[in-house]
Amino acid sequence: MASVQWHSRTRKYESELHMCRLEVLAVQFSEYHPLKAITVTDSKSRRGGRKGSTSSSSSSSSSVAPDPLSSMLDGTDPLSLFAVVSETPTLPHSISAGKEEEVGSDFELWSSKRGEILSRFTTTEKLSINLFMGSDKSKASSPSSAVSEKVRTRLEELDDLEEGSQRELLNLSQKDYVNRIEELNQSLKEAWGSDQKVKALKIVIQCSKLLSDTSVIQFYPSKFVLITDILDTFGGLVYDRIWSMCADPHPLPESFSADDVNDTAKETCLNWFFKIASIRELVPRLYVEAALLKCNRFLTKSGIQETLQRLTAMIRGIGDPLVAVYARAYLCRVGMKVAPHLKDSLNKNFFDLLASFRQVHGESVQNQLVLQRVEIPIYLTLYSPAIHWILQCVAYRAPEDYINCAEIWVEFTCRHFTKREVNTVLADIIKHITPDRAFEDAYPQLQSVIKKILTYFHDFSVLFLMEKFLPFLDMFQKDSVRVEVCKSIMEVFIKHQQEPTRDPVILNPLLHICKTMHDSVNALTLDDEKRALSLLINGFIRMVSFGRDFEQQLSFCVEARATFCNLEPIIIHLIHTVNQLAMETRRVMKGNHSRKTAAFVRACATYGFITIPSLTSIFSRLNLYLLSGQVALANQCLSQADAFLKAAVSLLPEVPRTISIEGKQRSSEPFLLDFINNFLSTLLVVPDHPEQGVLYLVRGLLNMVQDYTWEDNSDAKIRVYISALPLLAAMSQESYLYTIPKVDSNETLYGGDPKFIAEINKLCETLISQVLDHLKELGQDEGVRRQGSLAFSLSGCLLAHGDLRNNKLNQLVVNLWNLWNLSHKRGFCDTRTSVRTLEYIKHQAQQADMSHLSDVTARLSLQSRA
């Protein structure tokens, strides 16, 4: 094929655009539209359904899950349900025959509460006390005594105890009363030390009787503290006494069982319990037996467990609710000291307390309050030490029971109360499950709490103002769980945050949450997980806006780049964000750049120029260099645009022949061709650099394409040459198809200079020559299909952009069409494409300024397939 002389045809873009506009037709709105929502109506009823019901209604009604909290508002007290307890419960596992269990350091001991109660519950009224004045008349029984004699002796001792000489002290001040109780405690120790065991028991019984007296009701909590000190002393003395009896012949080990206890010690222990069982009054009998609870270890393995349940049931016989609640508190107290793991009795005492609380409004209590001139609010405060202690015992080492309950009630709180109440619930959860890192076993429940809060609180400024919300998040120490929680928070934020925000109350916590997600990424993280995290973090970045404070927005992007450097999709998004920021600056300033604005735009360009090289994806770098160059051009930053475009051109040799897409290796040529075409379209508006020569970027790009190592049997390089011809033809026009405001393109710089046009024509001729040489090589091999495709592309380019009044160019089009015909004849081309192309050329030839095409169409024919 002979060489040709290129001339671009003159284009009238406006008239061409007018001719290409589609014809406007009236559209009936009732007609089908591909984007119209499809509505499907099922008129069939479900089999077996009620008459008149439809399947849709049936399915909708069955799909609605019952609301577990809705029953809370139907007038039923949710706590009253717990008051119904079984009278014959199944016993939990009995206490093991091992070392005695003790509460941990996270349990607040009774001794720490004692002083506060004594100082809080005081009185100025006069008090009375009965002092035991009898002597110890106990008789020693011989080992050979009959059982009936032992029983008779025991009953006589107790009769002497309850009917012995007593002295009542009246009109005592609180201080005198406390001193007398201390004297009784000292008398107990002295009687025990002088081997007057029955006298010691009598003192304890007399003191226990004082707990039935509520004549000075405001002093009752302090009285309870003083009397139970005596009971504790007595219980310790009895236990140590029996323990010492087990030292013969060998000392009893610390982790002893009932089988290790000798018969003498067991009989002594039973003797004490028999004496206690003979006490006539309920309150002293209950308190004294509770004081000796630990001694059950000497008798049976399950003795403590059985005694706790029996004493719990006995308390139900106490009529005064105040006396009963403190009796329960004491039983829980000794139970926690001896067997803290036996929760069953603790729970029963708590539910019995709830069930008996209605007695507060009974006639007996009300009359007593009237008599003592005590108001209900004051009276109710008397319960607080006992209830607080019972609740502490019930809640001790319960992450599982407590958190399961809190998980349900937090939804009730979120639904019907404000952030203050929700914050209180969170604080309580933190308090209960922080000790001993109990939260590590409750991650599912804690996650559920977070999700329920997020269901009802979508205003993140309110959410993060909760004092305990962020400390609550800190309990998620396991990395995988913490990331899942952070993801759930970000999903809700992205879904419900309607407007961008600059509120630091929102931004700072969310930035920390996003950093937590980002920092979880490591070498083993799956690509799907990286994409999911990047999507959430990018969603957060999109919702950050500082309005017209563009410098603050750029500073945020700089901080985000440093924070999220391990996730490439985020870095790419940040570069796009900065480019948008530069364009927004231009829009706000309406193109009038001050020095400050120009400096800011240059700072945005610098951000991109520094950041883009850190990306691993070469096509991400290429596309971002191109985009950033376009933004710089739009903002009249020509030197920055030139740097971006030159960087893109210099990067082309690094493009690999294959790239990984979703784990599979694919050819990079389609992506590279797509990028080059976009790059060529940008070069139309890029002015030549005064020091680089005419069309230096175009020549640089084509040189890179020339030197690039393309795939074997590839036509990609030739297609780039063909794609460059429309650009060069557009550059030779007097008025360009598109320009950038306030940016002088080559049409202005050269003003149609003949030398400039000559350079363009010369470059076009070189490109066409390269294409023709390639076509010639294809004709020598089995490349007819490829030859026909390239010939058709080049002929179309010449028809659209070349001046076919040039005979050589005219003849070249005919020759290329014949190559296309040859390929068509062998069945390698689409017939419809050929027919439509020929019809279009004939249609164009009818235009006044395109009449010279008639000669061309006369020589174009379409051969049938062989």
GROMACS .gro file of C-alpha atoms in nm, residues 80-444:
model
  365
   80SER     CA    1  -4.455  -1.058   9.057
   81LEU     CA    2  -4.400  -1.354   8.829
   82PHE     CA    3  -4.081  -1.437   9.015
   83ALA     CA    4  -4.255  -1.451   9.349
   84VAL     CA    5  -4.408  -1.788   9.265
   85VAL     CA    6  -4.147  -2.038   9.372
   86SER     CA    7  -4.175  -2.413   9.405
   87GLU     CA    8  -4.224  -2.552   9.751
   88THR     CA    9  -4.023  -2.864   9.669
   89PRO     CA   10  -3.731  -2.739   9.460
   90THR     CA   11  -3.468  -2.966   9.317
   91LEU     CA   12  -3.150  -2.937   9.518
   92PRO     CA   13  -2.844  -2.817   9.332
   93HIS     CA   14  -2.522  -3.009   9.359
   94SER     CA   15  -2.432  -3.048   9.724
   95ILE     CA   16  -2.131  -2.878   9.869
   96SER     CA   17  -1.817  -3.068   9.786
   97ALA     CA   18  -1.613  -3.233  10.052
   98GLY     CA   19  -1.317  -3.007   9.986
   99LYS     CA   20  -1.165  -2.691  10.120
  100GLU     CA   21  -1.418  -2.437  10.242
  101GLU     CA   22  -1.504  -2.183   9.973
  102GLU     CA   23  -1.449  -1.815  10.031
  103VAL     CA   24  -1.571  -1.504   9.853
  104GLY     CA   25  -1.320  -1.313   9.643
  105SER     CA   26  -1.179  -0.967   9.686
  106ASP     CA   27  -1.448  -0.832   9.455
  107PHE     CA   28  -1.713  -0.900   9.721
  108GLU     CA   29  -1.780  -0.615   9.964
  109LEU     CA   30  -1.765  -0.766  10.311
  110TRP     CA   31  -2.018  -0.699  10.586
  111SER     CA   32  -1.752  -0.541  10.804
  112SER     CA   33  -1.718  -0.255  10.555
  113LYS     CA   34  -2.089  -0.175  10.586
  114ARG     CA   35  -2.113  -0.201  10.965
  115GLY     CA   36  -1.987   0.147  11.052
  116GLU     CA   37  -2.202   0.321  10.794
  117ILE     CA   38  -2.519   0.155  10.923
  118LEU     CA   39  -2.444   0.242  11.287
  119SER     CA   40  -2.383   0.606  11.201
  120ARG     CA   41  -2.683   0.636  10.970
  121PHE     CA   42  -2.962   0.474  11.176
  122THR     CA   43  -2.966   0.649  11.512
  123THR     CA   44  -3.233   0.756  11.759
  124THR     CA   45  -3.287   0.994  12.047
  125GLU     CA   46  -3.563   0.784  12.201
  126LYS     CA   47  -3.513   0.574  12.513
  127LEU     CA   48  -3.434   0.206  12.468
  128SER     CA   49  -3.476  -0.099  12.692
  129ILE     CA   50  -3.291  -0.430  12.723
  130ASN     CA   51  -3.332  -0.754  12.918
  131LEU     CA   52  -3.016  -0.884  13.084
  132PHE     CA   53  -2.988  -1.252  13.182
  133MET     CA   54  -2.902  -1.286  13.552
  134GLY     CA   55  -2.933  -1.664  13.612
  135SER     CA   56  -2.646  -1.903  13.677
  136ASP     CA   57  -2.534  -2.205  13.483
  137LYS     CA   58  -2.718  -2.507  13.623
  138SER     CA   59  -2.611  -2.750  13.358
  139LYS     CA   60  -2.540  -3.100  13.471
  140ALA     CA   61  -2.280  -3.324  13.326
  141SER     CA   62  -2.420  -3.650  13.203
  142SER     CA   63  -2.228  -3.970  13.210
  143PRO     CA   64  -2.153  -4.150  12.888
  144SER     CA   65  -2.379  -4.434  12.997
  145SER     CA   66  -2.686  -4.213  13.053
  146ALA     CA   67  -3.000  -4.314  12.870
  147VAL     CA   68  -3.129  -4.107  12.580
  148SER     CA   69  -3.437  -4.000  12.777
  149GLU     CA   70  -3.216  -3.858  13.052
  150LYS     CA   71  -3.018  -3.656  12.797
  151VAL     CA   72  -3.337  -3.513  12.653
  152ARG     CA   73  -3.471  -3.435  13.000
  153THR     CA   74  -3.147  -3.262  13.095
  154ARG     CA   75  -3.147  -3.059  12.776
  155LEU     CA   76  -3.508  -2.943  12.830
  156GLU     CA   77  -3.434  -2.847  13.190
  157GLU     CA   78  -3.142  -2.634  13.079
  158LEU     CA   79  -3.357  -2.454  12.828
  159ASP     CA   80  -3.639  -2.405  13.076
  160ASP     CA   81  -3.389  -2.250  13.308
  161LEU     CA   82  -3.271  -2.040  13.019
  162GLU     CA   83  -3.609  -1.898  12.926
  163GLU     CA   84  -3.753  -1.875  13.275
  164GLY     CA   85  -3.441  -1.780  13.465
  165SER     CA   86  -3.377  -1.456  13.643
  166GLN     CA   87  -3.372  -1.157  13.412
  167ARG     CA   88  -3.334  -0.785  13.470
  168GLU     CA   89  -3.491  -0.529  13.237
  169LEU     CA   90  -3.304  -0.204  13.189
  170LEU     CA   91  -3.527   0.083  13.084
  171ASN     CA   92  -3.479   0.437  12.957
  172LEU     CA   93  -3.139   0.374  12.806
  173SER     CA   94  -2.986   0.619  12.567
  174GLN     CA   95  -2.845   0.489  12.239
  175LYS     CA   96  -2.493   0.509  12.379
  176ASP     CA   97  -2.590   0.321  12.696
  177TYR     CA   98  -2.768   0.058  12.486
  178VAL     CA   99  -2.461   0.001  12.272
  179ASN     CA  100  -2.246  -0.028  12.586
  180ARG     CA  101  -2.481  -0.287  12.735
  181ILE     CA  102  -2.471  -0.493  12.416
  182GLU     CA  103  -2.093  -0.480  12.424
  183GLU     CA  104  -2.107  -0.600  12.786
  184LEU     CA  105  -2.323  -0.893  12.679
  185ASN     CA  106  -2.072  -0.978  12.409
  186GLN     CA  107  -1.795  -0.970  12.666
  187SER     CA  108  -2.003  -1.178  12.908
  188LEU     CA  109  -2.051  -1.434  12.632
  189LYS     CA  110  -1.676  -1.468  12.584
  190GLU     CA  111  -1.615  -1.491  12.960
  191ALA     CA  112  -1.884  -1.755  13.008
  192TRP     CA  113  -1.739  -1.959  12.724
  193GLY     CA  114  -1.389  -1.921  12.858
  194SER     CA  115  -1.501  -2.048  13.202
  195ASP     CA  116  -1.663  -2.351  13.039
  196GLN     CA  117  -2.017  -2.223  13.105
  197LYS     CA  118  -2.146  -2.323  12.763
  198VAL     CA  119  -2.516  -2.317  12.849
  199LYS     CA  120  -2.486  -1.970  12.999
  200ALA     CA  121  -2.326  -1.854  12.680
  201LEU     CA  122  -2.616  -2.000  12.482
  202LYS     CA  123  -2.864  -1.827  12.713
  203ILE     CA  124  -2.697  -1.492  12.650
  204VAL     CA  125  -2.715  -1.548  12.273
  205ILE     CA  126  -3.084  -1.643  12.291
  206GLN     CA  127  -3.169  -1.338  12.498
  207CYS     CA  128  -2.988  -1.114  12.255
  208SER     CA  129  -3.159  -1.278  11.958
  209LYS     CA  130  -3.496  -1.207  12.116
  210LEU     CA  131  -3.416  -0.837  12.095
  211LEU     CA  132  -3.442  -0.865  11.715
  212SER     CA  133  -3.815  -0.934  11.751
  213ASP     CA  134  -3.860  -0.594  11.916
  214THR     CA  135  -3.938  -0.301  11.682
  215SER     CA  136  -4.061  -0.059  11.948
  216VAL     CA  137  -3.796   0.194  11.839
  217ILE     CA  138  -3.817   0.113  11.471
  218GLN     CA  139  -3.570   0.371  11.341
  219PHE     CA  140  -3.292   0.210  11.546
  220TYR     CA  141  -3.360  -0.143  11.421
  221PRO     CA  142  -3.082  -0.162  11.153
  222SER     CA  143  -2.821  -0.056  11.410
  223LYS     CA  144  -2.962  -0.303  11.663
  224PHE     CA  145  -2.932  -0.575  11.399
  225VAL     CA  146  -2.565  -0.491  11.349
  226LEU     CA  147  -2.491  -0.506  11.724
  227ILE     CA  148  -2.681  -0.830  11.791
  228THR     CA  149  -2.545  -1.017  11.492
  229ASP     CA  150  -2.193  -0.934  11.610
  230ILE     CA  151  -2.273  -1.143  11.920
  231LEU     CA  152  -2.419  -1.420  11.705
  232ASP     CA  153  -2.107  -1.426  11.489
  233THR     CA  154  -1.890  -1.451  11.798
  234PHE     CA  155  -2.097  -1.740  11.933
  235GLY     CA  156  -2.093  -1.926  11.601
  236GLY     CA  157  -1.716  -1.898  11.581
  237LEU     CA  158  -1.668  -2.025  11.939
  238VAL     CA  159  -1.885  -2.330  11.884
  239TYR     CA  160  -1.715  -2.417  11.553
  240ASP     CA  161  -1.366  -2.384  11.702
  241ARG     CA  162  -1.471  -2.599  11.999
  242ILE     CA  163  -1.591  -2.886  11.780
  243TRP     CA  164  -1.289  -2.849  11.552
  244SER     CA  165  -1.058  -2.892  11.850
  245MET     CA  166  -1.240  -3.212  11.948
  246CYS     CA  167  -1.149  -3.357  11.608
  247ALA     CA  168  -0.774  -3.323  11.673
  248ASP     CA  169  -0.756  -3.664  11.840
  249PRO     CA  170  -0.572  -3.867  11.723
  250HIS     CA  171  -0.470  -3.645  11.427
  251PRO     CA  172  -0.551  -3.281  11.346
  252LEU     CA  173  -0.843  -3.242  11.105
  253PRO     CA  174  -0.728  -3.130  10.759
  254GLU     CA  175  -0.851  -2.801  10.622
  255SER     CA  176  -1.037  -2.972  10.339
  256PHE     CA  177  -1.209  -3.225  10.562
  257SER     CA  178  -1.536  -3.409  10.504
  258ALA     CA  179  -1.794  -3.542  10.746
  259ASP     CA  180  -1.633  -3.885  10.724
  260ASP     CA  181  -1.315  -3.744  10.881
  261VAL     CA  182  -1.500  -3.626  11.197
  262ASN     CA  183  -1.491  -3.855  11.503
  263ASP     CA  184  -1.806  -3.964  11.685
  264THR     CA  185  -1.743  -3.747  11.991
  265ALA     CA  186  -1.729  -3.430  11.784
  266LYS     CA  187  -2.036  -3.530  11.587
  267GLU     CA  188  -2.234  -3.598  11.906
  268THR     CA  189  -2.131  -3.263  12.053
  269CYS     CA  190  -2.236  -3.093  11.733
  270LEU     CA  191  -2.571  -3.268  11.735
  271ASN     CA  192  -2.618  -3.173  12.099
  272TRP     CA  193  -2.585  -2.805  12.010
  273PHE     CA  194  -2.841  -2.834  11.731
  274PHE     CA  195  -3.080  -3.024  11.959
  275LYS     CA  196  -3.059  -2.745  12.216
  276ILE     CA  197  -3.128  -2.488  11.947
  277ALA     CA  198  -3.422  -2.686  11.812
  278SER     CA  199  -3.582  -2.673  12.157
  279ILE     CA  200  -3.597  -2.293  12.163
  280ARG     CA  201  -3.964  -2.202  12.167
  281GLU     CA  202  -3.960  -1.864  11.986
  282LEU     CA  203  -3.906  -1.858  11.610
  283VAL     CA  204  -3.677  -1.555  11.577
  284PRO     CA  205  -3.408  -1.656  11.830
  285ARG     CA  206  -3.421  -2.020  11.717
  286LEU     CA  207  -3.368  -1.915  11.357
  287TYR     CA  208  -3.085  -1.670  11.431
  288VAL     CA  209  -2.894  -1.906  11.660
  289GLU     CA  210  -2.914  -2.196  11.416
  290ALA     CA  211  -2.804  -1.966  11.133
  291ALA     CA  212  -2.505  -1.860  11.347
  292LEU     CA  213  -2.404  -2.228  11.370
  293LEU     CA  214  -2.459  -2.299  10.998
  294LYS     CA  215  -2.093  -2.378  10.938
  295CYS     CA  216  -2.103  -2.656  11.200
  296ASN     CA  217  -2.313  -2.864  10.961
  297ARG     CA  218  -1.986  -2.957  10.788
  298PHE     CA  219  -1.914  -3.189  11.080
  299LEU     CA  220  -2.233  -3.390  11.024
  300THR     CA  221  -2.315  -3.448  10.654
  301LYS     CA  222  -2.196  -3.342  10.312
  302SER     CA  223  -2.528  -3.178  10.223
  303GLY     CA  224  -2.603  -3.040  10.568
  304ILE     CA  225  -2.531  -2.676  10.486
  305GLN     CA  226  -2.737  -2.687  10.171
  306GLU     CA  227  -3.037  -2.849  10.338
  307THR     CA  228  -3.022  -2.618  10.639
  308LEU     CA  229  -3.015  -2.308  10.420
  309GLN     CA  230  -3.331  -2.416  10.241
  310ARG     CA  231  -3.506  -2.506  10.567
  311LEU     CA  232  -3.418  -2.178  10.737
  312THR     CA  233  -3.525  -1.986  10.424
  313ALA     CA  234  -3.868  -2.146  10.451
  314MET     CA  235  -3.881  -2.076  10.829
  315ILE     CA  236  -3.841  -1.701  10.772
  316ARG     CA  237  -4.176  -1.699  10.595
  317GLY     CA  238  -4.332  -1.747  10.938
  318ILE     CA  239  -4.211  -1.408  11.064
  319GLY     CA  240  -4.502  -1.162  11.053
  320ASP     CA  241  -4.316  -0.831  11.069
  321PRO     CA  242  -4.170  -0.756  10.720
  322LEU     CA  243  -3.883  -0.550  10.865
  323VAL     CA  244  -3.779  -0.829  11.103
  324ALA     CA  245  -3.813  -1.081  10.820
  325VAL     CA  246  -3.598  -0.890  10.573
  326TYR     CA  247  -3.312  -0.860  10.822
  327ALA     CA  248  -3.343  -1.228  10.909
  328ARG     CA  249  -3.304  -1.302  10.537
  329ALA     CA  250  -3.007  -1.068  10.521
  330TYR     CA  251  -2.836  -1.254  10.808
  331LEU     CA  252  -2.905  -1.593  10.652
  332CYS     CA  253  -2.757  -1.472  10.321
  333ARG     CA  254  -2.464  -1.333  10.514
  334VAL     CA  255  -2.368  -1.659  10.684
  335GLY     CA  256  -2.451  -1.851  10.365
  336MET     CA  257  -2.208  -1.641  10.160
  337LYS     CA  258  -1.941  -1.691  10.426
  338VAL     CA  259  -1.977  -2.069  10.427
  339ALA     CA  260  -2.096  -2.166  10.075
  340PRO     CA  261  -2.106  -1.871   9.835
  341HIS     CA  262  -2.175  -2.096   9.536
  342LEU     CA  263  -2.514  -2.212   9.668
  343LYS     CA  264  -2.725  -1.956   9.484
  344ASP     CA  265  -3.059  -2.130   9.521
  345SER     CA  266  -3.127  -2.016   9.876
  346LEU     CA  267  -3.008  -1.665   9.793
  347ASN     CA  268  -3.252  -1.638   9.506
  348LYS     CA  269  -3.536  -1.774   9.718
  349ASN     CA  270  -3.471  -1.519   9.988
  350PHE     CA  271  -3.480  -1.244   9.730
  351PHE     CA  272  -3.807  -1.360   9.576
  352ASP     CA  273  -3.959  -1.415   9.921
  353LEU     CA  274  -3.865  -1.055   9.997
  354LEU     CA  275  -4.055  -0.938   9.688
  355ALA     CA  276  -4.356  -1.147   9.780
  356SER     CA  277  -4.367  -1.018  10.141
  357PHE     CA  278  -4.320  -0.653  10.053
  358ARG     CA  279  -4.695  -0.606  10.022
  359GLN     CA  280  -4.713  -0.639  10.401
  360VAL     CA  281  -4.570  -0.288  10.426
  361HIS     CA  282  -4.916  -0.154  10.345
  362GLY     CA  283  -5.090  -0.393  10.586
  363GLU     CA  284  -5.285  -0.278  10.889
  364SER     CA  285  -5.033  -0.404  11.145
  365VAL     CA  286  -4.740  -0.211  10.998
  366GLN     CA  287  -4.946   0.101  10.937
  367ASN     CA  288  -5.068   0.106  11.297
  368GLN     CA  289  -4.713   0.064  11.422
  369LEU     CA  290  -4.594   0.356  11.208
  370VAL     CA  291  -4.875   0.576  11.333
  371LEU     CA  292  -4.794   0.485  11.691
  372GLN     CA  293  -4.425   0.569  11.647
  373ARG     CA  294  -4.496   0.870  11.423
  374VAL     CA  295  -4.282   0.742  11.135
  375GLU     CA  296  -4.364   0.830  10.775
  376ILE     CA  297  -4.364   0.565  10.501
  377PRO     CA  298  -4.062   0.715  10.316
  378ILE     CA  299  -3.856   0.709  10.635
  379TYR     CA  300  -3.975   0.358  10.714
  380LEU     CA  301  -3.878   0.227  10.370
  381THR     CA  302  -3.521   0.352  10.411
  382LEU     CA  303  -3.486   0.106  10.703
  383TYR     CA  304  -3.499  -0.177  10.448
  384SER     CA  305  -3.213  -0.049  10.234
  385PRO     CA  306  -2.914  -0.210  10.417
  386ALA     CA  307  -3.078  -0.552  10.418
  387ILE     CA  308  -3.201  -0.534  10.057
  388HIS     CA  309  -2.866  -0.403   9.935
  389TRP     CA  310  -2.686  -0.691  10.105
  390ILE     CA  311  -2.926  -0.953   9.967
  391LEU     CA  312  -2.891  -0.813   9.617
  392GLN     CA  313  -2.513  -0.810   9.646
  393CYS     CA  314  -2.517  -1.175   9.749
  394VAL     CA  315  -2.753  -1.272   9.468
  395ALA     CA  316  -2.549  -1.084   9.207
  396TYR     CA  317  -2.208  -1.209   9.322
  397ARG     CA  318  -2.026  -1.403   9.050
  398ALA     CA  319  -2.340  -1.417   8.837
  399PRO     CA  320  -2.190  -1.283   8.451
  400GLU     CA  321  -2.409  -1.516   8.312
  401ASP     CA  322  -2.743  -1.481   8.515
  402TYR     CA  323  -2.707  -1.107   8.554
  403ILE     CA  324  -2.609  -1.031   8.197
  404ASN     CA  325  -2.886  -1.250   8.058
  405CYS     CA  326  -3.134  -1.043   8.255
  406ALA     CA  327  -2.968  -0.712   8.168
  407GLU     CA  328  -2.969  -0.805   7.800
  408ILE     CA  329  -3.349  -0.818   7.806
  409TRP     CA  330  -3.415  -0.518   8.028
  410VAL     CA  331  -3.184  -0.287   7.833
  411GLU     CA  332  -3.427  -0.304   7.541
  412PHE     CA  333  -3.715  -0.211   7.773
  413THR     CA  334  -3.509   0.084   7.899
  414CYS     CA  335  -3.416   0.199   7.548
  415ARG     CA  336  -3.772   0.179   7.427
  416HIS     CA  337  -3.945   0.362   7.710
  417PHE     CA  338  -3.685   0.583   7.878
  418THR     CA  339  -3.418   0.840   7.796
  419LYS     CA  340  -3.042   0.826   7.757
  420ARG     CA  341  -3.000   0.893   8.130
  421GLU     CA  342  -3.167   0.567   8.227
  422VAL     CA  343  -2.984   0.375   7.954
  423ASN     CA  344  -2.656   0.518   8.080
  424THR     CA  345  -2.747   0.398   8.430
  425VAL     CA  346  -2.804   0.046   8.300
  426LEU     CA  347  -2.470   0.049   8.117
  427ALA     CA  348  -2.293   0.169   8.431
  428ASP     CA  349  -2.450  -0.112   8.630
  429ILE     CA  350  -2.346  -0.372   8.373
  430ILE     CA  351  -1.990  -0.242   8.377
  431LYS     CA  352  -1.984  -0.254   8.755
  432HIS     CA  353  -2.103  -0.614   8.769
  433ILE     CA  354  -1.900  -0.780   8.496
  434THR     CA  355  -1.571  -0.592   8.512
  435PRO     CA  356  -1.437  -0.775   8.823
  436ASP     CA  357  -1.228  -1.081   8.735
  437ARG     CA  358  -1.276  -0.992   8.364
  438ALA     CA  359  -1.614  -1.162   8.371
  439PHE     CA  360  -1.702  -0.978   8.050
  440GLU     CA  361  -1.484  -1.224   7.859
  441ASP     CA  362  -1.750  -1.491   7.908
  442ALA     CA  363  -2.039  -1.261   7.816
  443TYR     CA  364  -1.942  -1.126   7.474
  444PRO     CA  365  -2.258  -1.252   7.297
   0.00000   0.00000   0.00000
